Short mmCIF file of C-alpha atoms in Angstrom, two decimals:
data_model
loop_
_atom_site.label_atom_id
_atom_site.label_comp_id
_atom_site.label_asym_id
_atom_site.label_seq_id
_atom_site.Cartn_x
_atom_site.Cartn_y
_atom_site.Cartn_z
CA UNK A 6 -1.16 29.37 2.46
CA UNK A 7 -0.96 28.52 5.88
CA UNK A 8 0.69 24.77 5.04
CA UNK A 9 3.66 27.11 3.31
CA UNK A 10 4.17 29.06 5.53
CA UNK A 11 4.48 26.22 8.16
CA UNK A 12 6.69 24.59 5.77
CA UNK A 13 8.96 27.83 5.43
CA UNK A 14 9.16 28.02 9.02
CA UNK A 15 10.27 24.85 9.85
CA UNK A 16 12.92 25.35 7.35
CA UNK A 17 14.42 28.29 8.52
CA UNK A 18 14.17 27.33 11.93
CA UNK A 19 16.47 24.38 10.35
CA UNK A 20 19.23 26.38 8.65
CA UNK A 21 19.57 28.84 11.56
CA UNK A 22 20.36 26.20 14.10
CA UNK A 23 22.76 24.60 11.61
CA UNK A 24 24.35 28.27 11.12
CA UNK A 25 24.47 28.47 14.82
CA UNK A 26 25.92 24.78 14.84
CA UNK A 27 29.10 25.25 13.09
CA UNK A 28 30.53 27.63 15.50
CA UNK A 29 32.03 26.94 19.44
CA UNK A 30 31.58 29.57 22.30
CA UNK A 31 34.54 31.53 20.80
CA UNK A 32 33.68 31.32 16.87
CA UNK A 33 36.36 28.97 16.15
CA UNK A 34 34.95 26.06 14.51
CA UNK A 35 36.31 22.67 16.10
CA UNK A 36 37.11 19.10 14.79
CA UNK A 37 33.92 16.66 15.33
CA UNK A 38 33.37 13.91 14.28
CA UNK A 39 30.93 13.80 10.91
CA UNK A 40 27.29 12.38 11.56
CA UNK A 41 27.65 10.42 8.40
CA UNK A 42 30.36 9.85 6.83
CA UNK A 43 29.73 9.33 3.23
CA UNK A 44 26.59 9.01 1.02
CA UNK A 45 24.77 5.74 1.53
CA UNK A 46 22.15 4.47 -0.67
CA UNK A 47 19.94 2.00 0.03
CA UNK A 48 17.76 0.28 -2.61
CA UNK A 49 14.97 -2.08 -1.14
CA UNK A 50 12.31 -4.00 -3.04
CA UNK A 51 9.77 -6.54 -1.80
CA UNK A 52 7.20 -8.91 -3.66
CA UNK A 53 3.60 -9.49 -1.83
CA UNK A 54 0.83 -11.55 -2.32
CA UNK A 55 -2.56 -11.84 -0.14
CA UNK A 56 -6.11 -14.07 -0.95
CA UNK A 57 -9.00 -14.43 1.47
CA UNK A 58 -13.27 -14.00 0.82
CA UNK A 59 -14.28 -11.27 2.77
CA UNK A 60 -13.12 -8.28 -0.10
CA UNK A 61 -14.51 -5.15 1.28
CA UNK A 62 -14.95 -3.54 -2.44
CA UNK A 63 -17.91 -6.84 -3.09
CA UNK A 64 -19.48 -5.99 0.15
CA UNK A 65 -17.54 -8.28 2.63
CA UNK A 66 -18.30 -11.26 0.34
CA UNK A 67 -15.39 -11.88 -2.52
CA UNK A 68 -12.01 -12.72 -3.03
CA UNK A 69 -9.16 -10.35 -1.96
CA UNK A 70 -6.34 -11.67 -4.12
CA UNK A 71 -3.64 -9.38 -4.23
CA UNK A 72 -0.27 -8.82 -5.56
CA UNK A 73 2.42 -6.11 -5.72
CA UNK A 74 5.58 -5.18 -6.39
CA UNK A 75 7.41 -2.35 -4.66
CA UNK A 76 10.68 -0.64 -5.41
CA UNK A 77 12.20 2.66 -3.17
CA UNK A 78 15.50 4.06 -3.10
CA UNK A 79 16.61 5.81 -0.19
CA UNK A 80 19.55 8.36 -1.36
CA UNK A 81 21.29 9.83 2.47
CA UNK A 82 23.67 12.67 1.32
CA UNK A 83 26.25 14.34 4.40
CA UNK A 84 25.72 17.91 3.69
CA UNK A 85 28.58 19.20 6.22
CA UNK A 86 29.69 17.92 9.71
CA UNK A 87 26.49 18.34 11.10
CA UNK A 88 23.80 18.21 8.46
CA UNK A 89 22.02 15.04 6.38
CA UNK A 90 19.88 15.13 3.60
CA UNK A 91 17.69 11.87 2.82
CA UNK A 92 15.75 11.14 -0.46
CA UNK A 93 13.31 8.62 0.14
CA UNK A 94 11.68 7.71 -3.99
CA UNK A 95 9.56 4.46 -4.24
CA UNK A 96 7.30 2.89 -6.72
CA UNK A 97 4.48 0.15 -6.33
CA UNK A 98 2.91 -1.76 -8.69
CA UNK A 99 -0.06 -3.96 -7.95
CA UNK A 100 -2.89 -6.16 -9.53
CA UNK A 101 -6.05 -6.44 -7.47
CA UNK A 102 -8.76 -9.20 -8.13
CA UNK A 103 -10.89 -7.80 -5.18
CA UNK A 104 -10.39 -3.70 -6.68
CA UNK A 105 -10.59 -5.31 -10.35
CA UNK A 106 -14.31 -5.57 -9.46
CA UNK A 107 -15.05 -1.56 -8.69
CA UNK A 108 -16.18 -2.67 -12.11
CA UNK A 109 -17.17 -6.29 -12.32
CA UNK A 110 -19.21 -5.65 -15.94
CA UNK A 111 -16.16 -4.43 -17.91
CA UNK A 112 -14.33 -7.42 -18.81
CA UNK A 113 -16.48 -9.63 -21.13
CA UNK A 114 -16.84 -12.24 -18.58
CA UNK A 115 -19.77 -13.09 -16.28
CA UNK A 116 -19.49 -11.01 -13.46
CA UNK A 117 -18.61 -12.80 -9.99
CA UNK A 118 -17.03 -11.36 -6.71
CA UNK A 119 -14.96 -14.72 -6.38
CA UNK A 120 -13.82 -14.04 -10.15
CA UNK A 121 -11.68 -11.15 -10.71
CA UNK A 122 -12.43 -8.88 -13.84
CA UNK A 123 -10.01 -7.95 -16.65
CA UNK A 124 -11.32 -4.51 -16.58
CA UNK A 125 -9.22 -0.84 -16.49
CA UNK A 126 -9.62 -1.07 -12.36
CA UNK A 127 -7.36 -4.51 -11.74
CA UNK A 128 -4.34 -2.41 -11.46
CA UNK A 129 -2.78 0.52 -10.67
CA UNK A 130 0.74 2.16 -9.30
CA UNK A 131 2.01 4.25 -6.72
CA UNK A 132 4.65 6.66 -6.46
CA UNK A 133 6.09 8.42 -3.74
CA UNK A 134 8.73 11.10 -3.03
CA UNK A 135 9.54 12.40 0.08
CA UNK A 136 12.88 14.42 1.88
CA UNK A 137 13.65 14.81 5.13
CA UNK A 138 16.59 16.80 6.85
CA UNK A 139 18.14 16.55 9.94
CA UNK A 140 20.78 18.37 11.90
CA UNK A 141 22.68 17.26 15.02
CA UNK A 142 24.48 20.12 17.27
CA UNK A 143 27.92 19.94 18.44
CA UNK A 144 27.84 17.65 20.96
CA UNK A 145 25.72 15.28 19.01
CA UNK A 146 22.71 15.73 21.86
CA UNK A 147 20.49 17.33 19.75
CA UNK A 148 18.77 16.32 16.66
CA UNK A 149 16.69 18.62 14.45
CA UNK A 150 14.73 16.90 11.97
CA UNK A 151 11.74 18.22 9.28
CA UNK A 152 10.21 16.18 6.44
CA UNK A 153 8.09 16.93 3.28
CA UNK A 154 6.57 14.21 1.05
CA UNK A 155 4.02 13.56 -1.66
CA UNK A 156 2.39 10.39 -2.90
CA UNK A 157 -0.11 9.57 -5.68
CA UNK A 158 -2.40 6.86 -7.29
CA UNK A 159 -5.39 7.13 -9.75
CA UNK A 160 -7.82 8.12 -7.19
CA UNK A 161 -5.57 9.40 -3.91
CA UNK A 162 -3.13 12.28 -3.62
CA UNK A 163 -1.27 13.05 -0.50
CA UNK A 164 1.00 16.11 0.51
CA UNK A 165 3.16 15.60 4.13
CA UNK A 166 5.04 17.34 5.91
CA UNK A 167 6.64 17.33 9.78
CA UNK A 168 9.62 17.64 12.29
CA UNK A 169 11.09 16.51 15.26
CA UNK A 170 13.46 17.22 18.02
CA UNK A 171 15.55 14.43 19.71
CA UNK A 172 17.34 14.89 22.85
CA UNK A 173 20.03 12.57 24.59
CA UNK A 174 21.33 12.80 28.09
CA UNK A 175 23.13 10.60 31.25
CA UNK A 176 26.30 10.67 28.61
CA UNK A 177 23.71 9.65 25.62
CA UNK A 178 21.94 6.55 28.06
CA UNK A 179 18.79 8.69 27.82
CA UNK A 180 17.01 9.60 24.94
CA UNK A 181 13.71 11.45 24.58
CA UNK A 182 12.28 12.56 21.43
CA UNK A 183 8.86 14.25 19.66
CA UNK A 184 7.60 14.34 16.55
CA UNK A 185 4.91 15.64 14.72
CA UNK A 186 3.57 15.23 11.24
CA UNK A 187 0.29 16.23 8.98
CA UNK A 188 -1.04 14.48 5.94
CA UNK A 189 -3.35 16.76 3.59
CA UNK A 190 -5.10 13.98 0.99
CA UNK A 191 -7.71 14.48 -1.72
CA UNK A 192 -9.96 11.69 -3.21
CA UNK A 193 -11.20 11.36 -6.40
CA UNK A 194 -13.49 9.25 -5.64
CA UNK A 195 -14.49 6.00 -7.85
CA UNK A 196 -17.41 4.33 -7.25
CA UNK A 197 -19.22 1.05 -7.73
CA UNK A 198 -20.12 0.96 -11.52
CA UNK A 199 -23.56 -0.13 -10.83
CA UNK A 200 -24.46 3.06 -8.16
CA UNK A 201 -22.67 5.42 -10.68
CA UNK A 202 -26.40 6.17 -12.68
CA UNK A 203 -28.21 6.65 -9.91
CA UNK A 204 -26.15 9.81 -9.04
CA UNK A 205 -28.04 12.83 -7.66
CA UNK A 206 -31.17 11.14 -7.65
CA UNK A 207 -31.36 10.31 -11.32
CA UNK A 208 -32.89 7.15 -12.19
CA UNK A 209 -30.58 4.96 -13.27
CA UNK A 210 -32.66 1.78 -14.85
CA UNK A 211 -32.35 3.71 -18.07
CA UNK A 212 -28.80 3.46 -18.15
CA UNK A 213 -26.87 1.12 -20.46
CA UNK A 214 -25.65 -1.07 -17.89
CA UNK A 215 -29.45 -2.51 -17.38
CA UNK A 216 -30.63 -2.08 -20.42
CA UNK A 217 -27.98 -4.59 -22.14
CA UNK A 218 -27.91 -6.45 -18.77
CA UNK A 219 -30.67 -8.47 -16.83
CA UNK A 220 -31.24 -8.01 -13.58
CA UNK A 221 -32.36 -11.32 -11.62
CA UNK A 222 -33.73 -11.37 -8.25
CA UNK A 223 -35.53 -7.88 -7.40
CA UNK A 224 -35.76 -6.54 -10.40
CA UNK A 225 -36.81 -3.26 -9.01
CA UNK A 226 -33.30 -2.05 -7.88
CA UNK A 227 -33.32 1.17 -5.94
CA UNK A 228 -29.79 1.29 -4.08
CA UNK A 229 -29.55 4.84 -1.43
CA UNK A 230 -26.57 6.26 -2.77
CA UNK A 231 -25.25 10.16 -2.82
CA UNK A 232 -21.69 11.12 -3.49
CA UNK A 233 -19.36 12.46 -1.21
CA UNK A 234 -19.57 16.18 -1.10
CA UNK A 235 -16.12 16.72 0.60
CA UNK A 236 -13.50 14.14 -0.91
CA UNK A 237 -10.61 15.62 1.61
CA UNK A 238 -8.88 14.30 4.83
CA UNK A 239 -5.96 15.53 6.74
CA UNK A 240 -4.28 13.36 9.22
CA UNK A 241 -2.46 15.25 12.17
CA UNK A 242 -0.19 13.06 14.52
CA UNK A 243 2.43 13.70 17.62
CA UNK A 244 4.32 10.87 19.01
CA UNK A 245 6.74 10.99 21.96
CA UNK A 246 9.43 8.67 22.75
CA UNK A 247 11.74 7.62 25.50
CA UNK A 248 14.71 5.39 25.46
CA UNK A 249 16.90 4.10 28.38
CA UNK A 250 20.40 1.82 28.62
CA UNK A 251 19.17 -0.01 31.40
CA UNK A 252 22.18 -2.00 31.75
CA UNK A 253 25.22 -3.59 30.06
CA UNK A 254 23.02 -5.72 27.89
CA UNK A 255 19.70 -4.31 28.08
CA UNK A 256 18.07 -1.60 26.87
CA UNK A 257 14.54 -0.40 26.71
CA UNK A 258 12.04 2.39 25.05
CA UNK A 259 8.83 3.61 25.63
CA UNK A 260 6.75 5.20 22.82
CA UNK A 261 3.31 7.51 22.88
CA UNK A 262 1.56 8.67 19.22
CA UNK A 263 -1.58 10.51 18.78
CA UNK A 264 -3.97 10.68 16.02
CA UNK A 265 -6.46 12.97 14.75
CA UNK A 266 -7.86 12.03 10.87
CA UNK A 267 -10.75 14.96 9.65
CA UNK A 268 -12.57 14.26 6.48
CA UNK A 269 -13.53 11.59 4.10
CA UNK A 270 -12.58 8.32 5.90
CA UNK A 271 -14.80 6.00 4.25
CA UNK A 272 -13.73 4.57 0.91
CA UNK A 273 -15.89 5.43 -1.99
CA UNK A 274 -15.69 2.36 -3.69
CA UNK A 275 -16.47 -0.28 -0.88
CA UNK A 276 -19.93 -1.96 -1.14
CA UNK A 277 -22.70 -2.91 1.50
CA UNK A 278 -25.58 -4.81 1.19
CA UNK A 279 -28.50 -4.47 3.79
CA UNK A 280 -30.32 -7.06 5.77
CA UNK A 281 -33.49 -5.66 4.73
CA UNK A 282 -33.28 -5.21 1.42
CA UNK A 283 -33.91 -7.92 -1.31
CA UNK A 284 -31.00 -8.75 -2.91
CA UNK A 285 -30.26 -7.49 -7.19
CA UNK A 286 -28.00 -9.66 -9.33
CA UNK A 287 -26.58 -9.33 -12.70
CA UNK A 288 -24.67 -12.47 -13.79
CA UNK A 289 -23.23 -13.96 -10.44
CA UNK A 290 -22.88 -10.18 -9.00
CA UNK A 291 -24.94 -8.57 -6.14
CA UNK A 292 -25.62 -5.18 -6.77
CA UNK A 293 -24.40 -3.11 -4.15
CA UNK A 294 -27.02 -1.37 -1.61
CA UNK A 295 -25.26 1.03 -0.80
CA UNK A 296 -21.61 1.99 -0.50
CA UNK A 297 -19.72 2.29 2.71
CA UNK A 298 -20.60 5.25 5.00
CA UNK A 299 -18.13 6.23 8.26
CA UNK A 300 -18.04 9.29 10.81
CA UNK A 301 -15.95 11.91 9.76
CA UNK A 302 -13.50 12.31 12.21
CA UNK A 303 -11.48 9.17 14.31
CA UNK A 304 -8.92 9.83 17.22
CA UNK A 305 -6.22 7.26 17.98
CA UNK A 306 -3.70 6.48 20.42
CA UNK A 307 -1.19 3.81 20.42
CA UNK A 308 1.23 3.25 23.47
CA UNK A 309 3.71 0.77 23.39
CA UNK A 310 7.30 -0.15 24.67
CA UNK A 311 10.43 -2.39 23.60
CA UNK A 312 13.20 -4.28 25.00
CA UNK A 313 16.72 -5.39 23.92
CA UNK A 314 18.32 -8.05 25.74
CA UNK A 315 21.94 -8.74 24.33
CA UNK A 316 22.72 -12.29 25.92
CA UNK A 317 25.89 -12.00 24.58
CA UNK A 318 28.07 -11.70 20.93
CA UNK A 319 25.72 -14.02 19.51
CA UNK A 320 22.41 -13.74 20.43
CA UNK A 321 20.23 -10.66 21.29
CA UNK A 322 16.34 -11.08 21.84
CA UNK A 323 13.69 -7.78 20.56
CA UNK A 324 10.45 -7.69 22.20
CA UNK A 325 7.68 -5.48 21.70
CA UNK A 326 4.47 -4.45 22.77
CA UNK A 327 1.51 -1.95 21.97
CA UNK A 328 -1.76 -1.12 22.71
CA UNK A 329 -4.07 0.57 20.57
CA UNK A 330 -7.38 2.24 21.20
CA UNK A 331 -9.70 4.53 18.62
CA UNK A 332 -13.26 6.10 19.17
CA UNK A 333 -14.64 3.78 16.42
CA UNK A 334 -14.79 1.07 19.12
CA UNK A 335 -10.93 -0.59 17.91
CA UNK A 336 -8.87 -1.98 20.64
CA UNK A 337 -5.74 -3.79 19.71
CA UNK A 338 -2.68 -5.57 21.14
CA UNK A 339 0.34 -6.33 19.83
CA UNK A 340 3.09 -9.02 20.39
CA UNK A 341 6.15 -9.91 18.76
CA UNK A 342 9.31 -11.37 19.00
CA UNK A 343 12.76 -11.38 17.19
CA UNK A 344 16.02 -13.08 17.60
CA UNK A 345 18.66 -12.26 15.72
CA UNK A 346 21.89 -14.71 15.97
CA UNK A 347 24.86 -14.17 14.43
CA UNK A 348 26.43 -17.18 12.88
CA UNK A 349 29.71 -15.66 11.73
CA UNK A 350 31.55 -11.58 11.37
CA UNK A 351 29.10 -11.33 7.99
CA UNK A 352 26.13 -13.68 8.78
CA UNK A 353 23.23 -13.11 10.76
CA UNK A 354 20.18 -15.03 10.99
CA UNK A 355 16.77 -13.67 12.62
CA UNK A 356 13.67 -15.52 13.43
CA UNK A 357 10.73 -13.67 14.85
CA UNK A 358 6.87 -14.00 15.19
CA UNK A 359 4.14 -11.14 15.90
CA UNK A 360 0.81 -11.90 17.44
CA UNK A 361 -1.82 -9.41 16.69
CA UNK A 362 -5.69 -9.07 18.09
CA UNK A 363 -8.14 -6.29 17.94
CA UNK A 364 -11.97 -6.07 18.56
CA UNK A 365 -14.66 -4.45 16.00
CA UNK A 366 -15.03 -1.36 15.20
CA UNK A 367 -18.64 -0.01 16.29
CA UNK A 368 -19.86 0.32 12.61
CA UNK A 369 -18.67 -3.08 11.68
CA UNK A 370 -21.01 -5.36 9.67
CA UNK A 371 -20.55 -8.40 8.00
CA UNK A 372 -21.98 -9.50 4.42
CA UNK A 373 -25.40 -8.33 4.67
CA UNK A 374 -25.51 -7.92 8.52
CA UNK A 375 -26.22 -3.90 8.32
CA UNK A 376 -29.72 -2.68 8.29
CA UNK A 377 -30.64 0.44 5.98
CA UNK A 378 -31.71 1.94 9.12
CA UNK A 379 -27.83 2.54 9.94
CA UNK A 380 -26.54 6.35 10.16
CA UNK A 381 -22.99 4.07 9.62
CA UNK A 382 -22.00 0.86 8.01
CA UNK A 383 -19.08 -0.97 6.52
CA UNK A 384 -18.17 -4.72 5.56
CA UNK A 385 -14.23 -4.15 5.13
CA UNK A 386 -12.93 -6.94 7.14
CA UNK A 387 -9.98 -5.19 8.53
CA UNK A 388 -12.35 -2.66 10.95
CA UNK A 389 -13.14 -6.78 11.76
CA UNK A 390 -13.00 -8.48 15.22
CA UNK A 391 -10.06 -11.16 14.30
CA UNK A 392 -6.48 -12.47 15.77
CA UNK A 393 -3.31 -12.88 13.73
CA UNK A 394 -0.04 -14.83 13.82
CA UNK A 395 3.05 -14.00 11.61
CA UNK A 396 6.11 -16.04 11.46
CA UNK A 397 9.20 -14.59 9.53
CA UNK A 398 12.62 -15.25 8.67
CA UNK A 399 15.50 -12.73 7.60
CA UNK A 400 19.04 -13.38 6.72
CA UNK A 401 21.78 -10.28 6.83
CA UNK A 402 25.38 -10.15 4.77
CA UNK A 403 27.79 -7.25 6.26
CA UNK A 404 30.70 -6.31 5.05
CA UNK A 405 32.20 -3.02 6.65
CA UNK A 406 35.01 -3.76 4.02
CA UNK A 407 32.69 -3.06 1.48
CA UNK A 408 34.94 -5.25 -0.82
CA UNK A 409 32.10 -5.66 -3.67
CA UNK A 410 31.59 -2.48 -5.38
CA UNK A 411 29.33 -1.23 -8.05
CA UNK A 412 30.93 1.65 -10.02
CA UNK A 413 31.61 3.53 -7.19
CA UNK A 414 29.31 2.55 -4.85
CA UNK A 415 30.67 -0.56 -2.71
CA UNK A 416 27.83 -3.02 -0.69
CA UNK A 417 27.88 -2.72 2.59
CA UNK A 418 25.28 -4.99 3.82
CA UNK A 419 22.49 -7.51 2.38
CA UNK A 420 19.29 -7.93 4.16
CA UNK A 421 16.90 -10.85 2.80
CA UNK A 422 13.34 -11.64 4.95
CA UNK A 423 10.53 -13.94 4.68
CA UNK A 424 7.08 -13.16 6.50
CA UNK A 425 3.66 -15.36 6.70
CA UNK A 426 0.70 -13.71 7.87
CA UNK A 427 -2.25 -15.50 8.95
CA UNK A 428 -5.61 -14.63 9.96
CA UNK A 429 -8.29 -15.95 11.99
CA UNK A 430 -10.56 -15.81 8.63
CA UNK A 431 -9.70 -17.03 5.24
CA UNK A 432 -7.29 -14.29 4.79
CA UNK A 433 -3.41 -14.84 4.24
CA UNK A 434 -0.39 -13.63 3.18
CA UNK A 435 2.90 -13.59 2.59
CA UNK A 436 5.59 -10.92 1.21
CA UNK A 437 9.27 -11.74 0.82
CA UNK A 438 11.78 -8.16 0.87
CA UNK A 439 15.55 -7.31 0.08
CA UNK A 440 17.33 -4.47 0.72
CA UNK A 441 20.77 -3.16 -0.49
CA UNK A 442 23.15 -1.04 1.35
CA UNK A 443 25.62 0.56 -0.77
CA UNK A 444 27.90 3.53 0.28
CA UNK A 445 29.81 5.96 -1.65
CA UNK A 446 33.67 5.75 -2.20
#
């Protein structure tokens, strides 16, 4: 009740300071110019593709071959002078030899964490729908913004919702800005097929799985598993930002977010396998010891800063950097780079590369590293100490003309980019993304 309520509030905060908005000192409502012009929609879609052998759902040990494909349309609709309305609706679609193997017995094949199986679990989609509203006042120095949002997938469901205020001053040189947003989630958690019988205590030898399967190595298997009692977490974050015109060509910005996450923040489904425990097979598949067990809460704070340099009408360079710390043990820093160069009125070509490196978290084991001993344990790589390097390429059309049309939408700009993403490890990948700007005549 109290989520509604918050929701409600934010609202009608919203529609009294656009009432207020439409009006001068006097009541005589004055020519400005609108804060968008027409309805602009924007489809994007992108392709990715990953591999490595450190899958965290085989217990750090197992490919991570990946693909998906990902479609959104982002509908931003002028409500009056003042007002915009943005509907943000995607859809992904993946296949997943590494989550294919939640149940590596279900696809008539030996099992094997390097093989993926053709099981119910090797793919899945999800959706998303989310709208956000913003006002600006008269003088176009303040921005009111609030945004609501759900998202789904077989065994996640997530409800959002936030605001923000933006302020500009120094004749709009300055800008400072907050925001602040909560996630409410709910599992329903899946776990590894092999741990499922052994539920609540029950002794799971008699179940099908082993009877019509043999189990090589220690053939007394006795994995420590329990269920998750409380299958929520809620995500609360605040970010503050600052931006400054520095000069003629350079400008620069200064951000601040904080993160608080409460609930179930391991995933059900990822495997470990102890040290001290002598390993269970079936086929080519080690049966998990245990599944992947994290604290409860995790606070996070990322700080960061960019700058613009516009050389001149052809070149500008981005830079950016953050830092990022957690109480899990995670320190990060981030790198990157992009120079976009504009070859002609409609083409513009951008190069960039990120560098990425981060320490382990405190709970971080590697295949068969943890000891049953543990309070906490996981093997997902990505909680991992490793560095990264990406190198990308984009290519932009713009036409302010917007000579090609589409019924009666006509394309305003074309954005095509190419990133490779390299780890330290075995894992790579790659994802290639378009996007569409079309706006209404």
């Amino acid at each position: 009740m109290k989520i509604f309520k918050s929701i409600g509030f934010i609202v009608t905060l919203l529609l009294v300071a656009s009432g207020y908005a439409q009006q001068d000192q006097d009541g005589v409502k004055t020519y400005k110019k609108r804060v968008l012009e027409t309805t602009e929609v924007d489809f994007l879609t992108s392709y990715y593709s990953q591999d490595g052998d450190n899958a965290a759902v085989s217990g750090g040990l197992g490919t991570e071959e990946l693909t998906d494909f990902t479609g959104t349309f982002v509908v931003s609709i002028p409500l009056n002078d003042d007002d915009v309305l943005t509907i943000d609706a995607g859809v992904s679609a993946y296949t997943s030899a590494s989550s294919s193997n939640v149940d590596p017995f279900d696809g008539g094949q030996p099992a094997d964490p390097f093989v993926a199986s053709s099981g119910a679990s090797s793919s899945d989609t999800w959706a998303n729908l989310s709208g956000s509203y913003s006002h600006s006042s008269d003088d176009r120095n303040t921005i009111v913004s609030g945004k609501l949002s759900v998202s789904s997938e077989y065994d996640y469901f997530s409800l959002g919702f936030g605001g923000g205020l933006t302020k500009l001053y120094n004749e709009k040189n300055t800008e400072v800005s907050v925001n602040a947003n909560v996630y409410l989630d709910k599992w329903n958690s899946i776990y590894p097929s092999e741990l499922r019988p052994f539920a609540s205590g029950a002794n799971g030898l008699a179940n099908g799985l082993f009877s019509n399967n043999t189990i090589t190595g220690n053939t007394d298997y006795s994995p420590v598993f329990n269920e998750f009692t409380d299958e929520t977490r809620n995500s609360y974050s605040v970010g503050f930002g600052f931006s400054q015109i520095l000069s003629k060509n350079l400008q620069g910005s200064l951000a601040l977010d904080f993160v608080q996450q409460q609930g179930l923040l391991s995933t059900p489904f990822q495997r470990v396998y102890f040290a001290d425990v002598e390993d269970s097979f079936i086929d080519n598949f080690q049966l998990a010891d245990a599944i992947e067990q994290l604290p409860d809460s995790r606070f996070k704070v990322a700080a960061g800063g960019r700058l613009n340099w516009y050389v001149n009408e052809t070149v500008v360079v981005r830079s950016f950097y953050r830092y990022y710390y957690d109480d899990w043990g995670i320190s990060s820093h981030t790198a990157s780079v992009e120079v976009p160069i504009k070859l002609s009125d409609k083409f513009t070509v951008y190069p960039s590369y990120r560098y990425y490196q981060q320490t382990a978290a405190d709970y971080f084991y590697g295949y068969e590293e943890a000891l049953s001993t543990e309070t906490f344990y996981t093997s997902d790589y990505d909680l991992s100490e490793y560095s990264t390097n990406q190198f990308g390429m984009g290519v932009s059309y713009t036409d302010i003309f917007t000579k090609m049309h589409i019924w009666k939408l006509g394309l305003k700009s074309i954005d095509l980019k190419f990133y490779k993403y390299d780890r330290d490890t075995t894992f790579s990948s790659s994802i290639v993304t378009a996007g569409f700007k079309f706006v209404m005549d």
